[in-house]
Amino acid sequence: MMIAARSWLRLAPLTLLSTIASTSGAATNQIQFNRDIRPILSENCFACHGHDKNQRKAKLRLDVRDVALEKEAIVPGKPEASKLVEHIFSTDADEIMPPPKTHKTLTAAQKEMLKQWIVAGAEYEPNWAYIKPKRVAPPETKNSQWVRNPIDAFILHTLESKNIKPSAEAGKRTLLRRLSLDLIGLPPTPEEIKAFLADNSRTAYEKQVDRLLASPHFGERMASPWLDLVRFADTVGYHGDQNQNIFPYRDYVIASFNRNKPFDQFTVEQIAGDLLPNPSVEARVATGFNRLNMMTREGGAQPKEYLAKYAADRVRTVSMAWMGSTMGCCECHDHKFDPFTAKDFYQMEAFFADIKQWGVYQDYGYTPNPDLGGWSNDHPFPPEIEVDSPYLKSRIDRLEKLVTNIQAAAAQKLGRDKERKKAFDQWSRESREFLKVWPSGWATPTPEVTVKVKDTNSVAATNFSVLADSTLSFSDNPRESVKVSLPVSNMWLSAIRLEIVPQEVPEQKRTAMKKRNGTAFALSATLKSRNGKDRKLPFYFGEADHKAERYANGFAIIGVTSLWQISTQADRQTAVWLLDKPFHTQEGDVIEINLGNAAVTSARLSITPFPAADPLRSGMGPAIAAALSRSPKSSDLLSRTYLLTTAWDSDFHLQARKLQEEIRECRHGRSPTMVTVPQKPMVTRVLARGNWQDESGEIVDPAPPHFLPQLADPSTNRLTRLDLARWLISTENPLTARTVVNRFWKQFFGTGISAVVDDLGAQGEWPVHPELLDWLACEFMTPSFPRTNKGKSSSPQAWDVKHIVRLMVTSSAYRQVSNERPELKEIDPNNRLVAFQSPRRLEAEFVRDNALSIAGLLNEEIGGPSAHPYQPPGYYVNLQFPDRDYHAEKDERQYRRGVYAHWQRTFLQPMLANFDAPSREECVGNRIVSNTPQQALTLLNDPTFVEASRVFAANLLTSNFQSDEQRIDAAFARALSRAPKVKEKQSLLEFLKSQREYYTPNAGEAAKLIKTGIAPAPAAIKPPELAAWTQVCRVVLNLHETITRY
Amino acid sequence: MNDPFNFLAFQRSINRRTFLGRAAYGLGGLALASLLDPRLVRAAAAEENPPRWKGIINPPHFPVRAKRIIHLCMAGGPSHLESFDYKPELKRINGQPFPESFTKGQQLAQLQNTELKARGPFTEFRKHGNSGQEISDLFPHIAEIADDICIVRSMHTEQINHDPAHAFMNSGSIIKGRPSMGSWLLYGLGAETDNLPGFVVLTSAGKTGQQPVSARQWSNGFLPSRFQGVLFQSKGDPVHYVGNPDGVCQSTQRQIVEEINRLNGILAEDHLDPEIQTRISQYEMAFRMQTSVPELTDFAKEPQNILEMYGVKHPGDGSFASNCLLARRLAERGVRFIQLYHRAWDHHGEIEKGMTSAALDVDQASAALVQDLKQRGLLDDTLILWGGEFGRTPMGQGSGRDHHINAFSVWMAGGGVKPGLTWGSTDELGYRYVEDDQKMHVHDLHATMLYLCGIDHKRLVFRYQGRDFRLTDVTGDVAKGIVA
């Protein structure tokens, strides 16, 4: 689609460019500026003799050859005449460079290197990452057997040049576990291992790759690092850290990876989906990306200051995620090491100046935001749109099926029970009688009304009238409370209806009514029985056809049960409340309904015996009458209504209600989600030292960084986000493809080809395999290597993510064993040459997913609202505005994957935090991997892992195994995809024995252990046995190997 | 039973010699950094069993005056004008328009777009001790230790809202993902204990003036997570996941840990992966934490007179007083950085009532902590810092005061700080610090604290995203004048 636009780029003059870099010729002994000289200068000299004009000493730049020559710091070919050489070799404390106070020193080898470089002519190269990547033909290798694709040619060529042999291919079990954990973040099942072992075809491995790339879990696994970059979270981050509605964006990311959306399209949709012609819902959801900066609604926050923070955050994120660049430095000053200037930073900011947003998302007296009038800490963060959620839709389907099933079961029960049949017949008779009087199903008896008036001195007591249709009409005076009494007959009372009916009232009064957007009903009802007893009739659920939305911590409150805030948009509106317990009334009873002091001009109250799951559909007179006149006993409608009305089957009643509540929580399968809405761009200025109060800076328009290829012939006067997105994915842009493939490489090989994946600039690292990185970058943008899928070759598309991933994981380099090689310690201490595969501890989410999957607990559903795993109580006690509760999921949602865990920016779930998941307050391109006692404590004691252990144990004990040995074999097969070694098995059997010895006499302790978590424990297994095996499984889930991908 | 660790010790000694310091990943999270900084490899290699981090600054740059820091954070921003900075002139012009010469072009929070009026202090001040330091009547117990503390009146910061101001006070930056000062200190000096986390956070709240605080205030940021602050909970387990599961006693748990480590040892026999050794050590340390945390939080042995001294009514009740007592116990056990938040100081309205109540919450226990450490000989090498994230306006906001960044007060005690000293000053209305050599920006405070800990703040750096970051960003001067 948008790829056609690539031709409108031209190369800007590269001021830094004095020679064109040659990235070919691996392992040459010639001094190369980028590889050998730049790191020394950048580390030791550029801070004072570099880009930043404010820090520059003696007006000398060593990053620009012309200046260095002009100042005679460097005289090519003549080190003796070069001041640089003089200073670095000086022993005089006042002369020596770098100066002692910088605490930087050059080694003898570094000094010699600089000297030799000057001898050779002191040629410069622009930083490698700023030169367009060039596709170099894969080199020839001596061993052609090993080379499966060009990746291997590059890797092996370097290894051979150093006389290193690659490592052997890992065994099939290891390979499939590695592949599975890498591609879908889940371990292979024992059945999958078996199938792979049995497959002796030449393409057995490739078939597994294809299977896993096609798995819907691929998107979940790939989403995690992307969500770190875009700082995806469920809360806004600043101050009160309120919830934000954004999960559809997460699902968009997962779906995009699953559908192998080209990365260029993925880029355009996120940054500028709203600016595409007729943007799809999907593209609009994608623009949630621009809204993922932290936001505040703290009282006293200055909108301008926060707008500046939001803008800077976006520049940091875009430059990190797409350009592998640290533009953040330039908020205050020109970059000290790279050619980015402060002006570049603000020009980048200006691209996003059209995003509709608020500095402070609330309307305070001191910072008025009239368009957010009445907004509270519970409100969402606009603008939002409402979209379908496939997860919620399918959840509704499933729940509705359950309702149908339990209802059928209850109806059958009803048919079998003689007593109940009699009661049903009685109910049918009563219902016929009722419907004769009230055919609609709603009874609207003439009410008796008491009005308590606020100020009796000034207002007449008779400020209402009852009209012929039982409508109450009020004059417009303040009331303290209105009580309405309705006489009832022999009937089941199930629901109460309140209608606000427009009356023929003077225009003036109507306007007055419309103004009252605060008008709300907190309805309550009491049964006044004829024998003088009063009984409260609490409501279970109420809903209205029109209402003003109310919110609780970002979510619209479902229904109007405790409060109905009427809409100002509609004249006629209706609300219905279902009674908590249906109640059978008698002739002579009275229902008293308290309307409170709601200021409306008219109201009409009705009652019904016939409830429906959706309160507004209650009544159903004609349908029920029709059913009653046919054959009542076979009518679904009648049995359902009877069951709901009388609650004779209390199990069904409670279950049905719970299910209906869960269905309602799915919000009709829809969810709001934050999106980008364009508006007139704000003015963007260069802020001196980043000071938002300084209004003296130059006003800037959007533009890419000055030293990179520019957009040619932009379509409009002012560049847009769409231009930015197209600039990022242009084949002329040297950064994007390299940045992305370098991160993929890290994901599959442990370290990037350029190790500092979040900084490809001068302070980053000269890539160990520059030709390979460039080849991959080119292959990503314009593929030429055929893709093989299911044995058939096809041409990959441009920016084909799965193509690049497939190349990496099908390479021989990837398939090596992961054992370290002591003999390489000196040559390659960090395995950068990939002479073996690097082991990797699983990332936080996958540590959890892996344990749940091994245990057989994992919920494999895709997408949907974030879920709440167990969390230590009181963890949110320091959160306010609003105060926060945390309710861990009590059903299968407890076992959802980590990628769906509720991400509270200020208090990240402790299990995730302990395993180094970032809080996602700031863009993170490179997760830390640590190894701490907190991780040990988590795996040992977090209920998630204890519960997983006991369910794992129960599964081992209820499967068809003949012996403890077989169970241990099975545990290893599930957790580690391998058989235990003899001594491992012996050790565990010994351990099992000790645990049986403990738990057999301590059955009470055993019973406690097997109750951890919400999963039921099978009653068939004796608690001591289950507890002993739970302990064995705890050991297995805690093993280093279990949380490591080898 | 047989001791699995003898067998493992043999494995370890071989594997460590061969592989330590050159893991393909890990190094406790320092792998990437270690590619670029050989010092990290050395620091990690210095890790023997137990895996105690010995610190990147080893040996220290200067004599170590403070081995540990206790930060009593008065969250919300206490008024300097009612605590340690007496302004009679402000009292005199109480209710009058605030002189525009002070406020023109300056940043305001909730007083944006309002008429500014002077609000005089509502308390009296007196001189205390031989040093004659001026302290308000709200803090009678702190007044008693006037000769032990150094009051800094010239504090100023850059952030006027709570959240970023806390971030700035803790990490020297408002950009998220930067390490907090406790993490920096732990990274710099290493840990003194293997049984407890090296950086512990406790929170409490007052009756009014509460503001949220975020876990990012004790985040390790881009440093490895071993340097994170660990929040002790007031409910349930003090440390997350430190309690055994129900139905598992300590000796059974011990068996589990031994079995895990035995199997991990078997794994190490044919997987040359140094992370396995680290993992084994971490399980040992985790188990030691499980044992020592209950002992730490068991106040049974604290005598009544000590409880009374702090004003602890119910030990372990999550009050500031109880937290101060726990802070002393943490300090005794070698925890490097202890941070207490008391959320009670955001007095936009009803400051008289609110601040009186907040002062009552903290006064006695703060003073008791100093005295208790002193009587145990621990004050000499423990630095106490007392103060908030900013001050409050000399202009009134209804019945309270708004946030203020140009002036606020903190006090320090112990750890090589000159006692009985008042450092720095503000103008006659307490609006702005005086621009002299006693001014104290947050970066200056950090530089000084690190100096007292034996660290040159310019040399405590970590390479991240291509840049050497430090706690003090690019500025910061050590206030040598307050060093004893």
mmCIF file of N, CA and C in Angstrom, chain A residues 539-580:
data_model
loop_
_atom_site.group_PDB
_atom_site.id
_atom_site.type_symbol
_atom_site.label_atom_id
_atom_site.label_comp_id
_atom_site.label_asym_id
_atom_site.label_seq_id
_atom_site.Cartn_x
_atom_site.Cartn_y
_atom_site.Cartn_z
ATOM 1 N N PHE A 539 -32.207 -4.097 45.483
ATOM 2 C CA PHE A 539 -32.123 -4.397 44.052
ATOM 3 C C PHE A 539 -30.875 -5.196 43.768
ATOM 4 N N TYR A 540 -30.997 -6.014 42.756
ATOM 5 C CA TYR A 540 -29.831 -6.805 42.353
ATOM 6 C C TYR A 540 -29.156 -6.155 41.151
ATOM 7 N N PHE A 541 -29.967 -5.645 40.243
ATOM 8 C CA PHE A 541 -29.369 -4.968 39.099
ATOM 9 C C PHE A 541 -30.393 -4.039 38.461
ATOM 10 N N GLY A 542 -29.942 -2.867 38.060
ATOM 11 C CA GLY A 542 -30.811 -1.940 37.360
ATOM 12 C C GLY A 542 -30.144 -1.429 36.093
ATOM 13 N N GLU A 543 -30.986 -1.166 35.094
ATOM 14 C CA GLU A 543 -30.425 -0.650 33.843
ATOM 15 C C GLU A 543 -31.396 0.373 33.255
ATOM 16 N N ALA A 544 -30.865 1.307 32.488
ATOM 17 C CA ALA A 544 -31.696 2.344 31.894
ATOM 18 C C ALA A 544 -31.443 2.415 30.401
ATOM 19 N N ASP A 545 -32.437 2.879 29.647
ATOM 20 C CA ASP A 545 -32.217 3.009 28.199
ATOM 21 C C ASP A 545 -31.423 4.263 27.848
ATOM 22 N N HIS A 546 -31.473 5.251 28.729
ATOM 23 C CA HIS A 546 -30.627 6.438 28.549
ATOM 24 C C HIS A 546 -30.041 6.793 29.906
ATOM 25 N N LYS A 547 -28.803 7.198 29.901
ATOM 26 C CA LYS A 547 -28.212 7.620 31.173
ATOM 27 C C LYS A 547 -26.972 8.441 30.884
ATOM 28 N N ALA A 548 -26.552 9.208 31.872
ATOM 29 C CA ALA A 548 -25.254 9.862 31.793
ATOM 30 C C ALA A 548 -24.257 8.870 32.374
ATOM 31 N N GLU A 549 -23.154 8.602 31.629
ATOM 32 C CA GLU A 549 -22.207 7.587 32.098
ATOM 33 C C GLU A 549 -21.588 7.992 33.428
ATOM 34 N N ARG A 550 -21.433 7.022 34.280
ATOM 35 C CA ARG A 550 -20.651 7.225 35.503
ATOM 36 C C ARG A 550 -19.481 6.243 35.449
ATOM 37 N N TYR A 551 -18.392 6.601 36.123
ATOM 38 C CA TYR A 551 -17.176 5.809 35.982
ATOM 39 C C TYR A 551 -16.608 5.406 37.335
ATOM 40 N N ALA A 552 -15.897 4.288 37.347
ATOM 41 C CA ALA A 552 -15.118 3.880 38.508
ATOM 42 C C ALA A 552 -13.734 3.493 38.022
ATOM 43 N N ASN A 553 -12.759 4.286 38.391
ATOM 44 C CA ASN A 553 -11.372 4.077 37.967
ATOM 45 C C ASN A 553 -11.245 3.754 36.475
ATOM 46 N N GLY A 554 -11.845 4.613 35.670
ATOM 47 C CA GLY A 554 -11.649 4.536 34.226
ATOM 48 C C GLY A 554 -12.688 3.724 33.475
ATOM 49 N N PHE A 555 -13.403 2.867 34.173
ATOM 50 C CA PHE A 555 -14.392 2.033 33.489
ATOM 51 C C PHE A 555 -15.787 2.582 33.708
ATOM 52 N N ALA A 556 -16.598 2.566 32.661
ATOM 53 C CA ALA A 556 -17.988 2.976 32.805
ATOM 54 C C ALA A 556 -18.681 1.984 33.731
ATOM 55 N N ILE A 557 -19.441 2.508 34.677
ATOM 56 C CA ILE A 557 -20.155 1.638 35.608
ATOM 57 C C ILE A 557 -21.283 0.962 34.861
ATOM 58 N N ILE A 558 -21.389 -0.350 35.031
ATOM 59 C CA ILE A 558 -22.418 -1.114 34.321
ATOM 60 C C ILE A 558 -23.732 -0.966 35.077
ATOM 61 N N GLY A 559 -24.789 -0.585 34.337
ATOM 62 C CA GLY A 559 -26.113 -0.484 34.941
ATOM 63 C C GLY A 559 -26.283 0.766 35.783
ATOM 64 N N VAL A 560 -27.468 0.837 36.422
ATOM 65 C CA VAL A 560 -27.800 2.016 37.234
ATOM 66 C C VAL A 560 -28.256 1.553 38.620
ATOM 67 N N THR A 561 -27.754 0.390 39.042
ATOM 68 C CA THR A 561 -28.284 -0.265 40.236
ATOM 69 C C THR A 561 -28.379 0.672 41.437
ATOM 70 N N SER A 562 -27.272 1.320 41.767
ATOM 71 C CA SER A 562 -27.316 2.159 42.970
ATOM 72 C C SER A 562 -27.633 3.613 42.632
ATOM 73 N N LEU A 563 -27.391 4.004 41.402
ATOM 74 C CA LEU A 563 -27.660 5.395 41.037
ATOM 75 C C LEU A 563 -27.942 5.490 39.540
ATOM 76 N N TRP A 564 -29.018 6.203 39.230
ATOM 77 C CA TRP A 564 -29.317 6.471 37.815
ATOM 78 C C TRP A 564 -29.167 7.957 37.577
ATOM 79 N N GLN A 565 -28.126 8.289 36.867
ATOM 80 C CA GLN A 565 -27.922 9.686 36.498
ATOM 81 C C GLN A 565 -28.553 9.852 35.119
ATOM 82 N N ILE A 566 -29.651 10.645 35.064
ATOM 83 C CA ILE A 566 -30.407 10.642 33.815
ATOM 84 C C ILE A 566 -29.670 11.426 32.740
ATOM 85 N N SER A 567 -29.969 11.081 31.519
ATOM 86 C CA SER A 567 -29.312 11.704 30.377
ATOM 87 C C SER A 567 -29.922 13.076 30.117
ATOM 88 N N THR A 568 -29.106 13.980 29.626
ATOM 89 C CA THR A 568 -29.646 15.280 29.220
ATOM 90 C C THR A 568 -30.005 15.241 27.741
ATOM 91 N N GLN A 569 -29.697 14.128 27.096
ATOM 92 C CA GLN A 569 -29.868 14.035 25.652
ATOM 93 C C GLN A 569 -31.260 13.538 25.252
ATOM 94 N N ALA A 570 -31.989 12.940 26.199
ATOM 95 C CA ALA A 570 -33.288 12.362 25.832
ATOM 96 C C ALA A 570 -34.370 12.893 26.757
ATOM 97 N N ASP A 571 -35.579 13.078 26.216
ATOM 98 C CA ASP A 571 -36.710 13.492 27.035
ATOM 99 C C ASP A 571 -37.304 12.291 27.751
ATOM 100 N N ARG A 572 -37.677 11.289 26.943
ATOM 101 C CA ARG A 572 -38.296 10.098 27.518
ATOM 102 C C ARG A 572 -37.200 9.093 27.834
ATOM 103 N N GLN A 573 -37.153 8.659 29.055
ATOM 104 C CA GLN A 573 -36.174 7.631 29.393
ATOM 105 C C GLN A 573 -36.719 6.727 30.492
ATOM 106 N N THR A 574 -36.222 5.494 30.472
ATOM 107 C CA THR A 574 -36.780 4.459 31.329
ATOM 108 C C THR A 574 -35.658 3.689 32.016
ATOM 109 N N ALA A 575 -35.892 3.373 33.278
ATOM 110 C CA ALA A 575 -34.952 2.496 33.989
ATOM 111 C C ALA A 575 -35.745 1.391 34.674
ATOM 112 N N VAL A 576 -35.154 0.206 34.742
ATOM 113 C CA VAL A 576 -35.792 -0.931 35.415
ATOM 114 C C VAL A 576 -34.818 -1.546 36.399
ATOM 115 N N TRP A 577 -35.313 -1.800 37.606
ATOM 116 C CA TRP A 577 -34.487 -2.447 38.634
ATOM 117 C C TRP A 577 -35.041 -3.834 38.929
ATOM 118 N N LEU A 578 -34.171 -4.840 38.926
ATOM 119 C CA LEU A 578 -34.575 -6.187 39.310
ATOM 120 C C LEU A 578 -34.385 -6.349 40.809
ATOM 121 N N LEU A 579 -35.373 -6.977 41.458
ATOM 122 C CA LEU A 579 -35.254 -7.181 42.896
ATOM 123 C C LEU A 579 -34.232 -8.267 43.199
ATOM 124 N N ASP A 580 -33.537 -8.063 44.302
ATOM 125 C CA ASP A 580 -32.520 -9.019 44.702
ATOM 126 C C ASP A 580 -33.147 -10.400 44.920
#
